[in-house]
């Protein structure tokens, strides 16, 4: 192993006990809050599926609550589901995971831990400000909050604070990284730290879109300072952030798939250089593709939609490189564990380890989610599936599986690592991973077919819709069964995590963050794979090219005329 690589890999192992105490406490807060959000948001899922097959529990649910804090309708429940699962569970888990992983990967504690504490406070205050109006039915605008749907101003301010808090968390990582860079001018950045920081930089650039939407277009309108708003421009700013948001969710899973899972499999990272390139490509390509969510929007010129469609297909490449590199890394593990033959190594992978199994099942589901994504990205096929049940079919395989099931897998080592206690039940954790896999296969298959074959709309209380055809029933039932299995899987997860944290028994050996070594440490990493300037310049240029003319023309023709509606 080359000296530079050896030093980077050894960083975690050489840290003195107690070095990361503050980081661990912060991580525990972030992850704990993420789990509470998922518990509340996730519990809405089975209710939605039941509503679709005509079993409506919302009237009964609306009778339970304190004051006006209650779930009164399908749409209010769906808003809570989307915001708490897609925005809160993910963002809090990611910031917690990075707060744990970046310092360990750099082999030093956070240089300004107070900055990261401020990040936590901002994010929690923001979460409360956004969640209370949702629970009071004052922000039933779904997680995309498209104008002219209007929510309480506190909902938007809360979202802004959560985003600003995540920026501050990023600042805390950068300060630590700069300090590390100063002390190690000739070292290449350890892979996990580099990949996590690239993800954070991408997120900070991406969220400029939604920050502009909320601060410039929405808040003045909600406060009555402008008579109306421009829904088309607002949606365009939203998707400037909205698509890279999905890679902000995905890339932490990739950090684990590349940087940790090969170690858990008993193998090595097949190509660290390729892994680095993949993260740089995501930085460059994640943002200038947002118009693929607006293919049917009349106010966006077709030529620019085509540019974004082409760039979306370019973005397919780093995920294909990931499929190849991660599978090859797992193969090194399967073979090291005695596997032989073309596929025989797969059976030798550590399928008895729930952390590993959850993540491998997440990868398998992502193959199908990715195929669906490519279908969406095709300009003409999108016309067939847009706004149908196909789309939630797609995103439950991606954010609901590739990401969430991976986060479950990470938490199966992270919760024991933070609590110093062994996982309460490995068997229950395995059952949880497999039930999530099966439940998601059933639910997403039902949703995809409902959308593609029948044009069943998404985000609709189908139980009350007069146009639902009897031919939809088998797929509706399949999706509902999948949703109920997912609900059971969720209960297994929370029960196991709670039992772990509350147990008295302490682990003999504290769980450590798995860090995969490169298969070929003798191959030097070229300087351009550890250098920010060329990638940042390309990122900004590509955004200017892909979004500049569209935004200039929309802003020049701004139409603040939509008065807004409040959904109750
Ligand atoms: Fe998407 C809509 C296109 C990926 C999430 N997407 C959504 C929405 C969400 C979402 C939430 O072009 C709905 C938004 C809304 O509310 O309106 N998506 C894509 C494309 C990709 C993609 C091209 N999406 C994601 C990811 C998400 C996500 C990731 C969350 C994390 N998506 C779209 C489009 C729409 C859309 C349109 C708009 C639709 C509409 O009309 O409204 C690509 O990034 C996918 C590439 C991925 C692959 C898979 C690679 C496979 C890998 C696993 C390898 C497996 C191994 C296992 C190694 C090609 C890496 C080995 C196994 C062993 C046993 C060893």
PDB file of N, CA and C and ligand atoms in Angstrom, residues 86 143-144 146 238-239 242-243 245-247 249-250 254 257 282 289 292-296 312-313 315-316 318-328 330-331 345-346 349 351 356 360 362-364 366-378 382 385-387 390-392 394-396 398-400 402-403 458-459, ligand 1:
ATOM      1  N   UNK A  86     -39.744  12.388   3.210  1.00  0.00           N
ATOM      2  CA  UNK A  86     -38.830  12.732   2.113  1.00  0.00           C
ATOM      3  C   UNK A  86     -37.905  13.886   2.491  1.00  0.00           C
ATOM      4  N   UNK A 143     -45.486  17.815  -0.246  1.00  0.00           N
ATOM      5  CA  UNK A 143     -44.092  18.144   0.064  1.00  0.00           C
ATOM      6  C   UNK A 143     -43.430  19.034  -0.992  1.00  0.00           C
ATOM      7  N   UNK A 144     -44.114  19.197  -2.132  1.00  0.00           N
ATOM      8  CA  UNK A 144     -43.558  20.055  -3.178  1.00  0.00           C
ATOM      9  C   UNK A 144     -44.096  21.498  -3.080  1.00  0.00           C
ATOM     10  N   UNK A 146     -46.304  23.385  -4.253  1.00  0.00           N
ATOM     11  CA  UNK A 146     -46.461  24.205  -5.471  1.00  0.00           C
ATOM     12  C   UNK A 146     -47.425  25.361  -5.244  1.00  0.00           C
ATOM     13  N   UNK A 238     -38.255  25.664  -7.867  1.00  0.00           N
ATOM     14  CA  UNK A 238     -38.375  24.477  -7.015  1.00  0.00           C
ATOM     15  C   UNK A 238     -37.579  23.310  -7.595  1.00  0.00           C
ATOM     16  N   UNK A 239     -37.727  23.057  -8.898  1.00  0.00           N
ATOM     17  CA  UNK A 239     -37.061  21.876  -9.475  1.00  0.00           C
ATOM     18  C   UNK A 239     -35.571  22.092  -9.699  1.00  0.00           C
ATOM     19  N   UNK A 242     -35.200  20.631  -6.595  1.00  0.00           N
ATOM     20  CA  UNK A 242     -35.920  19.367  -6.410  1.00  0.00           C
ATOM     21  C   UNK A 242     -35.225  18.161  -7.001  1.00  0.00           C
ATOM     22  N   UNK A 243     -34.584  18.323  -8.161  1.00  0.00           N
ATOM     23  CA  UNK A 243     -33.917  17.116  -8.668  1.00  0.00           C
ATOM     24  C   UNK A 243     -32.597  16.820  -7.953  1.00  0.00           C
ATOM     25  N   UNK A 245     -32.026  17.424  -5.109  1.00  0.00           N
ATOM     26  CA  UNK A 245     -32.443  16.904  -3.799  1.00  0.00           C
ATOM     27  C   UNK A 245     -32.410  15.374  -3.798  1.00  0.00           C
ATOM     28  N   UNK A 246     -32.835  14.759  -4.912  1.00  0.00           N
ATOM     29  CA  UNK A 246     -32.884  13.289  -4.904  1.00  0.00           C
ATOM     30  C   UNK A 246     -31.468  12.707  -4.857  1.00  0.00           C
ATOM     31  N   UNK A 247     -30.492  13.464  -5.391  1.00  0.00           N
ATOM     32  CA  UNK A 247     -29.106  12.959  -5.296  1.00  0.00           C
ATOM     33  C   UNK A 247     -28.495  13.306  -3.947  1.00  0.00           C
ATOM     34  N   UNK A 249     -30.198  12.837  -1.364  1.00  0.00           N
ATOM     35  CA  UNK A 249     -30.634  11.643  -0.624  1.00  0.00           C
ATOM     36  C   UNK A 249     -29.780  10.433  -1.013  1.00  0.00           C
ATOM     37  N   UNK A 250     -29.511  10.303  -2.301  1.00  0.00           N
ATOM     38  CA  UNK A 250     -28.864   9.077  -2.800  1.00  0.00           C
ATOM     39  C   UNK A 250     -27.370   9.005  -2.455  1.00  0.00           C
ATOM     40  N   UNK A 254     -24.606   6.109  -1.438  1.00  0.00           N
ATOM     41  CA  UNK A 254     -23.432   5.731  -2.240  1.00  0.00           C
ATOM     42  C   UNK A 254     -22.153   5.785  -1.393  1.00  0.00           C
ATOM     43  N   UNK A 257     -22.257   2.524   0.186  1.00  0.00           N
ATOM     44  CA  UNK A 257     -22.070   1.398  -0.751  1.00  0.00           C
ATOM     45  C   UNK A 257     -20.612   1.297  -1.199  1.00  0.00           C
ATOM     46  N   UNK A 282     -21.484  13.639 -10.139  1.00  0.00           N
ATOM     47  CA  UNK A 282     -22.771  14.012  -9.543  1.00  0.00           C
ATOM     48  C   UNK A 282     -22.792  15.487  -9.169  1.00  0.00           C
ATOM     49  N   UNK A 289     -30.558  19.573 -14.605  1.00  0.00           N
ATOM     50  CA  UNK A 289     -31.456  18.568 -15.198  1.00  0.00           C
ATOM     51  C   UNK A 289     -32.896  18.721 -14.723  1.00  0.00           C
ATOM     52  N   UNK A 292     -36.546  18.137 -16.325  1.00  0.00           N
ATOM     53  CA  UNK A 292     -37.193  16.855 -16.664  1.00  0.00           C
ATOM     54  C   UNK A 292     -38.397  16.581 -15.761  1.00  0.00           C
ATOM     55  N   UNK A 293     -38.572  17.403 -14.738  1.00  0.00           N
ATOM     56  CA  UNK A 293     -39.804  17.325 -13.934  1.00  0.00           C
ATOM     57  C   UNK A 293     -40.884  18.227 -14.523  1.00  0.00           C
ATOM     58  N   UNK A 294     -40.526  18.992 -15.546  1.00  0.00           N
ATOM     59  CA  UNK A 294     -41.462  19.985 -16.080  1.00  0.00           C
ATOM     60  C   UNK A 294     -41.713  19.780 -17.573  1.00  0.00           C
ATOM     61  N   UNK A 295     -41.533  18.532 -18.030  1.00  0.00           N
ATOM     62  CA  UNK A 295     -41.736  18.269 -19.461  1.00  0.00           C
ATOM     63  C   UNK A 295     -43.126  18.710 -19.928  1.00  0.00           C
ATOM     64  N   UNK A 296     -44.140  18.589 -19.045  1.00  0.00           N
ATOM     65  CA  UNK A 296     -45.495  18.953 -19.494  1.00  0.00           C
ATOM     66  C   UNK A 296     -45.841  20.412 -19.178  1.00  0.00           C
ATOM     67  N   UNK A 312     -29.807  14.614 -18.344  1.00  0.00           N
ATOM     68  CA  UNK A 312     -30.292  13.568 -17.434  1.00  0.00           C
ATOM     69  C   UNK A 312     -29.703  12.218 -17.847  1.00  0.00           C
ATOM     70  N   UNK A 313     -29.650  11.987 -19.148  1.00  0.00           N
ATOM     71  CA  UNK A 313     -29.065  10.704 -19.599  1.00  0.00           C
ATOM     72  C   UNK A 313     -27.562  10.655 -19.321  1.00  0.00           C
ATOM     73  N   UNK A 315     -26.340  11.825 -16.678  1.00  0.00           N
ATOM     74  CA  UNK A 315     -26.313  11.516 -15.242  1.00  0.00           C
ATOM     75  C   UNK A 315     -26.508  10.021 -14.976  1.00  0.00           C
ATOM     76  N   UNK A 316     -27.008   9.326 -15.994  1.00  0.00           N
ATOM     77  CA  UNK A 316     -27.178   7.881 -15.898  1.00  0.00           C
ATOM     78  C   UNK A 316     -25.809   7.194 -15.756  1.00  0.00           C
ATOM     79  N   UNK A 318     -22.813   7.962 -14.142  1.00  0.00           N
ATOM     80  CA  UNK A 318     -22.231   7.675 -12.819  1.00  0.00           C
ATOM     81  C   UNK A 318     -22.988   6.595 -12.048  1.00  0.00           C
ATOM     82  N   UNK A 319     -24.300   6.458 -12.293  1.00  0.00           N
ATOM     83  CA  UNK A 319     -25.008   5.379 -11.588  1.00  0.00           C
ATOM     84  C   UNK A 319     -24.652   4.021 -12.191  1.00  0.00           C
ATOM     85  N   UNK A 320     -24.422   3.974 -13.513  1.00  0.00           N
ATOM     86  CA  UNK A 320     -23.994   2.698 -14.111  1.00  0.00           C
ATOM     87  C   UNK A 320     -22.596   2.338 -13.621  1.00  0.00           C
ATOM     88  N   UNK A 321     -21.717   3.369 -13.513  1.00  0.00           N
ATOM     89  CA  UNK A 321     -20.366   3.115 -12.983  1.00  0.00           C
ATOM     90  C   UNK A 321     -20.468   2.590 -11.551  1.00  0.00           C
ATOM     91  N   UNK A 322     -21.469   3.111 -10.814  1.00  0.00           N
ATOM     92  CA  UNK A 322     -21.668   2.644  -9.430  1.00  0.00           C
ATOM     93  C   UNK A 322     -22.104   1.183  -9.418  1.00  0.00           C
ATOM     94  N   UNK A 323     -23.076   0.859 -10.288  1.00  0.00           N
ATOM     95  CA  UNK A 323     -23.554  -0.532 -10.335  1.00  0.00           C
ATOM     96  C   UNK A 323     -22.369  -1.471 -10.590  1.00  0.00           C
ATOM     97  N   UNK A 324     -21.499  -1.071 -11.556  1.00  0.00           N
ATOM     98  CA  UNK A 324     -20.351  -1.922 -11.887  1.00  0.00           C
ATOM     99  C   UNK A 324     -19.369  -2.007 -10.709  1.00  0.00           C
ATOM    100  N   UNK A 325     -18.992  -0.842 -10.178  1.00  0.00           N
ATOM    101  CA  UNK A 325     -17.927  -0.824  -9.157  1.00  0.00           C
ATOM    102  C   UNK A 325     -18.384  -1.485  -7.856  1.00  0.00           C
ATOM    103  N   UNK A 326     -19.632  -1.204  -7.461  1.00  0.00           N
ATOM    104  CA  UNK A 326     -20.092  -1.788  -6.194  1.00  0.00           C
ATOM    105  C   UNK A 326     -20.238  -3.307  -6.350  1.00  0.00           C
ATOM    106  N   UNK A 327     -20.806  -3.751  -7.482  1.00  0.00           N
ATOM    107  CA  UNK A 327     -20.946  -5.206  -7.682  1.00  0.00           C
ATOM    108  C   UNK A 327     -19.559  -5.869  -7.693  1.00  0.00           C
ATOM    109  N   UNK A 328     -18.582  -5.219  -8.366  1.00  0.00           N
ATOM    110  CA  UNK A 328     -17.226  -5.796  -8.422  1.00  0.00           C
ATOM    111  C   UNK A 328     -16.604  -5.828  -7.023  1.00  0.00           C
ATOM    112  N   UNK A 330     -18.289  -6.093  -4.184  1.00  0.00           N
ATOM    113  CA  UNK A 330     -18.936  -7.178  -3.432  1.00  0.00           C
ATOM    114  C   UNK A 330     -18.383  -8.531  -3.878  1.00  0.00           C
ATOM    115  N   UNK A 331     -18.075  -8.629  -5.163  1.00  0.00           N
ATOM    116  CA  UNK A 331     -17.525  -9.890  -5.667  1.00  0.00           C
ATOM    117  C   UNK A 331     -16.185 -10.202  -4.974  1.00  0.00           C
ATOM    118  N   UNK A 345     -20.208 -16.725  -5.782  1.00  0.00           N
ATOM    119  CA  UNK A 345     -19.746 -15.805  -4.734  1.00  0.00           C
ATOM    120  C   UNK A 345     -20.898 -15.078  -4.062  1.00  0.00           C
ATOM    121  N   UNK A 346     -22.036 -14.940  -4.786  1.00  0.00           N
ATOM    122  CA  UNK A 346     -23.171 -14.182  -4.212  1.00  0.00           C
ATOM    123  C   UNK A 346     -23.700 -14.880  -2.960  1.00  0.00           C
ATOM    124  N   UNK A 349     -21.853 -14.100   0.329  1.00  0.00           N
ATOM    125  CA  UNK A 349     -21.884 -12.759   0.935  1.00  0.00           C
ATOM    126  C   UNK A 349     -22.535 -12.855   2.325  1.00  0.00           C
ATOM    127  N   UNK A 351     -25.064 -12.665   4.214  1.00  0.00           N
ATOM    128  CA  UNK A 351     -26.516 -12.469   4.241  1.00  0.00           C
ATOM    129  C   UNK A 351     -27.084 -12.585   5.655  1.00  0.00           C
ATOM    130  N   UNK A 356     -25.569  -5.464   6.341  1.00  0.00           N
ATOM    131  CA  UNK A 356     -25.175  -5.750   4.967  1.00  0.00           C
ATOM    132  C   UNK A 356     -26.396  -6.063   4.106  1.00  0.00           C
ATOM    133  N   UNK A 360     -27.711  -4.438   0.613  1.00  0.00           N
ATOM    134  CA  UNK A 360     -27.676  -5.142  -0.669  1.00  0.00           C
ATOM    135  C   UNK A 360     -29.082  -5.213  -1.286  1.00  0.00           C
ATOM    136  N   UNK A 362     -31.336  -3.014  -0.817  1.00  0.00           N
ATOM    137  CA  UNK A 362     -31.584  -1.644  -1.296  1.00  0.00           C
ATOM    138  C   UNK A 362     -31.006  -1.467  -2.704  1.00  0.00           C
ATOM    139  N   UNK A 363     -29.798  -2.010  -2.920  1.00  0.00           N
ATOM    140  CA  UNK A 363     -29.170  -1.894  -4.244  1.00  0.00           C
ATOM    141  C   UNK A 363     -30.015  -2.597  -5.307  1.00  0.00           C
ATOM    142  N   UNK A 364     -30.514  -3.787  -4.939  1.00  0.00           N
ATOM    143  CA  UNK A 364     -31.291  -4.552  -5.933  1.00  0.00           C
ATOM    144  C   UNK A 364     -32.566  -3.786  -6.305  1.00  0.00           C
ATOM    145  N   UNK A 366     -32.907  -0.676  -6.278  1.00  0.00           N
ATOM    146  CA  UNK A 366     -32.529   0.520  -7.031  1.00  0.00           C
ATOM    147  C   UNK A 366     -32.351   0.222  -8.521  1.00  0.00           C
ATOM    148  N   UNK A 367     -32.041  -1.034  -8.842  1.00  0.00           N
ATOM    149  CA  UNK A 367     -31.941  -1.377 -10.267  1.00  0.00           C
ATOM    150  C   UNK A 367     -33.284  -1.067 -10.937  1.00  0.00           C
ATOM    151  N   UNK A 368     -34.386  -1.499 -10.286  1.00  0.00           N
ATOM    152  CA  UNK A 368     -35.726  -1.259 -10.873  1.00  0.00           C
ATOM    153  C   UNK A 368     -36.095   0.228 -10.802  1.00  0.00           C
ATOM    154  N   UNK A 369     -35.732   0.873  -9.679  1.00  0.00           N
ATOM    155  CA  UNK A 369     -36.009   2.315  -9.552  1.00  0.00           C
ATOM    156  C   UNK A 369     -35.284   3.095 -10.633  1.00  0.00           C
ATOM    157  N   UNK A 370     -34.060   2.679 -10.942  1.00  0.00           N
ATOM    158  CA  UNK A 370     -33.259   3.364 -11.958  1.00  0.00           C
ATOM    159  C   UNK A 370     -33.860   3.198 -13.339  1.00  0.00           C
ATOM    160  N   UNK A 371     -34.344   1.988 -13.627  1.00  0.00           N
ATOM    161  CA  UNK A 371     -34.956   1.756 -14.949  1.00  0.00           C
ATOM    162  C   UNK A 371     -36.190   2.665 -15.098  1.00  0.00           C
ATOM    163  N   UNK A 372     -36.975   2.759 -14.032  1.00  0.00           N
ATOM    164  CA  UNK A 372     -38.155   3.642 -14.053  1.00  0.00           C
ATOM    165  C   UNK A 372     -37.740   5.092 -14.239  1.00  0.00           C
ATOM    166  N   UNK A 373     -36.628   5.481 -13.619  1.00  0.00           N
ATOM    167  CA  UNK A 373     -36.146   6.863 -13.736  1.00  0.00           C
ATOM    168  C   UNK A 373     -35.800   7.188 -15.182  1.00  0.00           C
ATOM    169  N   UNK A 374     -35.178   6.239 -15.848  1.00  0.00           N
ATOM    170  CA  UNK A 374     -34.801   6.476 -17.248  1.00  0.00           C
ATOM    171  C   UNK A 374     -36.037   6.593 -18.127  1.00  0.00           C
ATOM    172  N   UNK A 375     -37.074   5.829 -17.770  1.00  0.00           N
ATOM    173  CA  UNK A 375     -38.338   5.946 -18.509  1.00  0.00           C
ATOM    174  C   UNK A 375     -38.901   7.351 -18.309  1.00  0.00           C
ATOM    175  N   UNK A 376     -38.894   7.819 -17.068  1.00  0.00           N
ATOM    176  CA  UNK A 376     -39.402   9.178 -16.784  1.00  0.00           C
ATOM    177  C   UNK A 376     -38.647  10.226 -17.582  1.00  0.00           C
ATOM    178  N   UNK A 377     -37.338  10.009 -17.702  1.00  0.00           N
ATOM    179  CA  UNK A 377     -36.474  11.025 -18.290  1.00  0.00           C
ATOM    180  C   UNK A 377     -36.661  11.144 -19.796  1.00  0.00           C
ATOM    181  N   UNK A 378     -37.277  10.131 -20.389  1.00  0.00           N
ATOM    182  CA  UNK A 378     -37.504  10.186 -21.837  1.00  0.00           C
ATOM    183  C   UNK A 378     -38.649  11.161 -22.105  1.00  0.00           C
ATOM    184  N   UNK A 382     -42.413  10.189 -20.851  1.00  0.00           N
ATOM    185  CA  UNK A 382     -42.855  10.924 -19.673  1.00  0.00           C
ATOM    186  C   UNK A 382     -44.313  11.368 -19.806  1.00  0.00           C
ATOM    187  N   UNK A 385     -46.558   8.785 -18.360  1.00  0.00           N
ATOM    188  CA  UNK A 385     -46.526   8.421 -16.928  1.00  0.00           C
ATOM    189  C   UNK A 385     -46.605   9.610 -15.980  1.00  0.00           C
ATOM    190  N   UNK A 386     -46.385  10.814 -16.485  1.00  0.00           N
ATOM    191  CA  UNK A 386     -46.339  11.992 -15.604  1.00  0.00           C
ATOM    192  C   UNK A 386     -47.632  12.127 -14.805  1.00  0.00           C
ATOM    193  N   UNK A 387     -47.471  12.435 -13.532  1.00  0.00           N
ATOM    194  CA  UNK A 387     -48.611  12.640 -12.622  1.00  0.00           C
ATOM    195  C   UNK A 387     -49.512  11.421 -12.473  1.00  0.00           C
ATOM    196  N   UNK A 390     -47.494   5.798 -11.420  1.00  0.00           N
ATOM    197  CA  UNK A 390     -46.147   5.317 -11.781  1.00  0.00           C
ATOM    198  C   UNK A 390     -45.054   6.079 -11.005  1.00  0.00           C
ATOM    199  N   UNK A 391     -45.289   7.408 -10.849  1.00  0.00           N
ATOM    200  CA  UNK A 391     -44.241   8.253 -10.242  1.00  0.00           C
ATOM    201  C   UNK A 391     -43.992   7.871  -8.766  1.00  0.00           C
ATOM    202  N   UNK A 392     -45.048   7.753  -7.920  1.00  0.00           N
ATOM    203  CA  UNK A 392     -44.756   7.230  -6.577  1.00  0.00           C
ATOM    204  C   UNK A 392     -44.197   5.807  -6.607  1.00  0.00           C
ATOM    205  N   UNK A 394     -42.028   4.823  -8.760  1.00  0.00           N
ATOM    206  CA  UNK A 394     -40.597   5.095  -8.992  1.00  0.00           C
ATOM    207  C   UNK A 394     -39.919   5.589  -7.710  1.00  0.00           C
ATOM    208  N   UNK A 395     -40.530   6.574  -7.056  1.00  0.00           N
ATOM    209  CA  UNK A 395     -39.746   7.153  -5.950  1.00  0.00           C
ATOM    210  C   UNK A 395     -39.785   6.319  -4.680  1.00  0.00           C
ATOM    211  N   UNK A 396     -40.713   5.360  -4.598  1.00  0.00           N
ATOM    212  CA  UNK A 396     -40.608   4.454  -3.441  1.00  0.00           C
ATOM    213  C   UNK A 396     -39.480   3.438  -3.647  1.00  0.00           C
ATOM    214  N   UNK A 398     -36.702   4.356  -5.105  1.00  0.00           N
ATOM    215  CA  UNK A 398     -35.458   5.140  -5.008  1.00  0.00           C
ATOM    216  C   UNK A 398     -35.300   5.695  -3.586  1.00  0.00           C
ATOM    217  N   UNK A 399     -36.024   6.776  -3.293  1.00  0.00           N
ATOM    218  CA  UNK A 399     -35.831   7.339  -1.937  1.00  0.00           C
ATOM    219  C   UNK A 399     -36.400   6.399  -0.871  1.00  0.00           C
ATOM    220  N   UNK A 400     -37.482   5.680  -1.216  1.00  0.00           N
ATOM    221  CA  UNK A 400     -38.090   4.781  -0.222  1.00  0.00           C
ATOM    222  C   UNK A 400     -37.346   3.476  -0.055  1.00  0.00           C
ATOM    223  N   UNK A 402     -33.759   2.440  -2.141  1.00  0.00           N
ATOM    224  CA  UNK A 402     -32.305   2.575  -2.265  1.00  0.00           C
ATOM    225  C   UNK A 402     -31.769   3.395  -1.095  1.00  0.00           C
ATOM    226  N   UNK A 403     -32.483   4.481  -0.753  1.00  0.00           N
ATOM    227  CA  UNK A 403     -31.994   5.374   0.294  1.00  0.00           C
ATOM    228  C   UNK A 403     -32.422   4.889   1.677  1.00  0.00           C
ATOM    229  N   UNK A 458     -51.720  10.120  -9.478  1.00  0.00           N
ATOM    230  CA  UNK A 458     -51.067  10.122  -8.174  1.00  0.00           C
ATOM    231  C   UNK A 458     -51.741  11.167  -7.290  1.00  0.00           C
ATOM    232  N   UNK A 459     -51.397  11.180  -6.015  1.00  0.00           N
ATOM    233  CA  UNK A 459     -51.865  12.203  -5.065  1.00  0.00           C
ATOM    234  C   UNK A 459     -53.374  12.373  -5.102  1.00  0.00           C
TER     235      UNK A 459
HETATM  236 FE1  LIG B   1     -36.382  10.156 -10.037  1.00  0.00          FE
HETATM  237  C1  LIG B   1     -39.412  11.785 -10.327  1.00  0.00           C
HETATM  238  C2  LIG B   1     -35.763  10.615 -13.369  1.00  0.00           C
HETATM  239  C3  LIG B   1     -33.301   8.625  -9.716  1.00  0.00           C
HETATM  240  C4  LIG B   1     -36.681  10.354  -6.626  1.00  0.00           C
HETATM  241  N1  LIG B   1     -37.791  10.913  -8.738  1.00  0.00           N
HETATM  242  C5  LIG B   1     -38.972  11.518  -9.058  1.00  0.00           C
HETATM  243  C6  LIG B   1     -39.673  11.880  -7.851  1.00  0.00           C
HETATM  244  C7  LIG B   1     -38.871  11.513  -6.803  1.00  0.00           C
HETATM  245  C8  LIG B   1     -37.694  10.885  -7.368  1.00  0.00           C
HETATM  246  C9  LIG B   1     -39.143  11.726  -5.328  1.00  0.00           C
HETATM  247  O1  LIG B   1     -36.882  12.269 -15.646  1.00  0.00           O
HETATM  248  C10 LIG B   1     -41.045  12.522  -7.788  1.00  0.00           C
HETATM  249  C11 LIG B   1     -40.975  14.005  -7.624  1.00  0.00           C
HETATM  250  C12 LIG B   1     -42.380  14.568  -7.523  1.00  0.00           C
HETATM  251  O2  LIG B   1     -42.962  14.528  -6.436  1.00  0.00           O
HETATM  252  O3  LIG B   1     -42.907  15.010  -8.546  1.00  0.00           O
HETATM  253  N2  LIG B   1     -34.858   9.661 -11.320  1.00  0.00           N
HETATM  254  C13 LIG B   1     -34.817   9.917 -12.640  1.00  0.00           C
HETATM  255  C14 LIG B   1     -33.592   9.366 -13.225  1.00  0.00           C
HETATM  256  C15 LIG B   1     -32.902   8.787 -12.186  1.00  0.00           C
HETATM  257  C16 LIG B   1     -33.698   8.996 -10.992  1.00  0.00           C
HETATM  258  C17 LIG B   1     -33.153   9.410 -14.639  1.00  0.00           C
HETATM  259  N3  LIG B   1     -35.220   9.580  -8.494  1.00  0.00           N
HETATM  260  C18 LIG B   1     -33.977   9.004  -8.571  1.00  0.00           C
HETATM  261  C19 LIG B   1     -33.443   8.830  -7.254  1.00  0.00           C
HETATM  262  C20 LIG B   1     -34.390   9.320  -6.371  1.00  0.00           C
HETATM  263  C21 LIG B   1     -35.506   9.786  -7.166  1.00  0.00           C
HETATM  264  C22 LIG B   1     -32.089   8.225  -6.965  1.00  0.00           C
HETATM  265  C23 LIG B   1     -34.377   9.413  -4.911  1.00  0.00           C
HETATM  266  C24 LIG B   1     -33.395   9.056  -4.137  1.00  0.00           C
HETATM  267  N4  LIG B   1     -37.416  11.007 -11.564  1.00  0.00           N
HETATM  268  C25 LIG B   1     -36.958  11.137 -12.836  1.00  0.00           C
HETATM  269  C26 LIG B   1     -37.914  11.932 -13.603  1.00  0.00           C
HETATM  270  C27 LIG B   1     -38.951  12.267 -12.741  1.00  0.00           C
HETATM  271  C28 LIG B   1     -38.605  11.671 -11.465  1.00  0.00           C
HETATM  272  C29 LIG B   1     -37.836  12.330 -15.022  1.00  0.00           C
HETATM  273  C30 LIG B   1     -40.206  13.098 -13.083  1.00  0.00           C
HETATM  274  C31 LIG B   1     -41.344  12.218 -13.362  1.00  0.00           C
HETATM  275  C32 LIG B   1     -42.601  13.017 -13.575  1.00  0.00           C
HETATM  276  O4  LIG B   1     -43.056  13.068 -14.719  1.00  0.00           O
HETATM  277  O5  LIG B   1     -43.134  13.610 -12.628  1.00  0.00           O
HETATM  278  C33 LIG B   1     -31.532   8.119 -12.305  1.00  0.00           C
HETATM  279  O6  LIG B   1     -30.637   8.720 -11.403  1.00  0.00           O
HETATM  280  C34 LIG B   1     -31.581   6.654 -12.068  1.00  0.00           C
HETATM  281  C35 LIG B   1     -30.236   6.008 -12.380  1.00  0.00           C
HETATM  282  C36 LIG B   1     -30.078   4.745 -11.612  1.00  0.00           C
HETATM  283  C37 LIG B   1     -29.775   3.555 -12.141  1.00  0.00           C
HETATM  284  C38 LIG B   1     -29.678   2.335 -11.243  1.00  0.00           C
HETATM  285  C39 LIG B   1     -28.237   1.902 -11.009  1.00  0.00           C
HETATM  286  C40 LIG B   1     -28.222   0.741 -10.049  1.00  0.00           C
HETATM  287  C41 LIG B   1     -27.369   0.623  -8.992  1.00  0.00           C
HETATM  288  C42 LIG B   1     -27.511  -0.570  -8.062  1.00  0.00           C
HETATM  289  C43 LIG B   1     -26.569  -1.676  -8.492  1.00  0.00           C
HETATM  290  C44 LIG B   1     -26.882  -2.944  -7.774  1.00  0.00           C
HETATM  291  C45 LIG B   1     -25.952  -3.737  -7.175  1.00  0.00           C
HETATM  292  C46 LIG B   1     -26.442  -4.947  -6.480  1.00  0.00           C
HETATM  293  C47 LIG B   1     -24.514  -3.409  -7.148  1.00  0.00           C
HETATM  294  C48 LIG B   1     -29.565   3.382 -13.570  1.00  0.00           C
HETATM  295  C49 LIG B   1     -26.305   1.623  -8.685  1.00  0.00           C
HETATM  296  C50 LIG B   1     -25.664  -6.183  -6.844  1.00  0.00           C
HETATM  297  C51 LIG B   1     -26.370  -7.340  -6.227  1.00  0.00           C
HETATM  298  C52 LIG B   1     -25.750  -8.426  -5.665  1.00  0.00           C
HETATM  299  C53 LIG B   1     -26.537  -9.512  -5.067  1.00  0.00           C
HETATM  300  C54 LIG B   1     -24.314  -8.575  -5.580  1.00  0.00           C
END
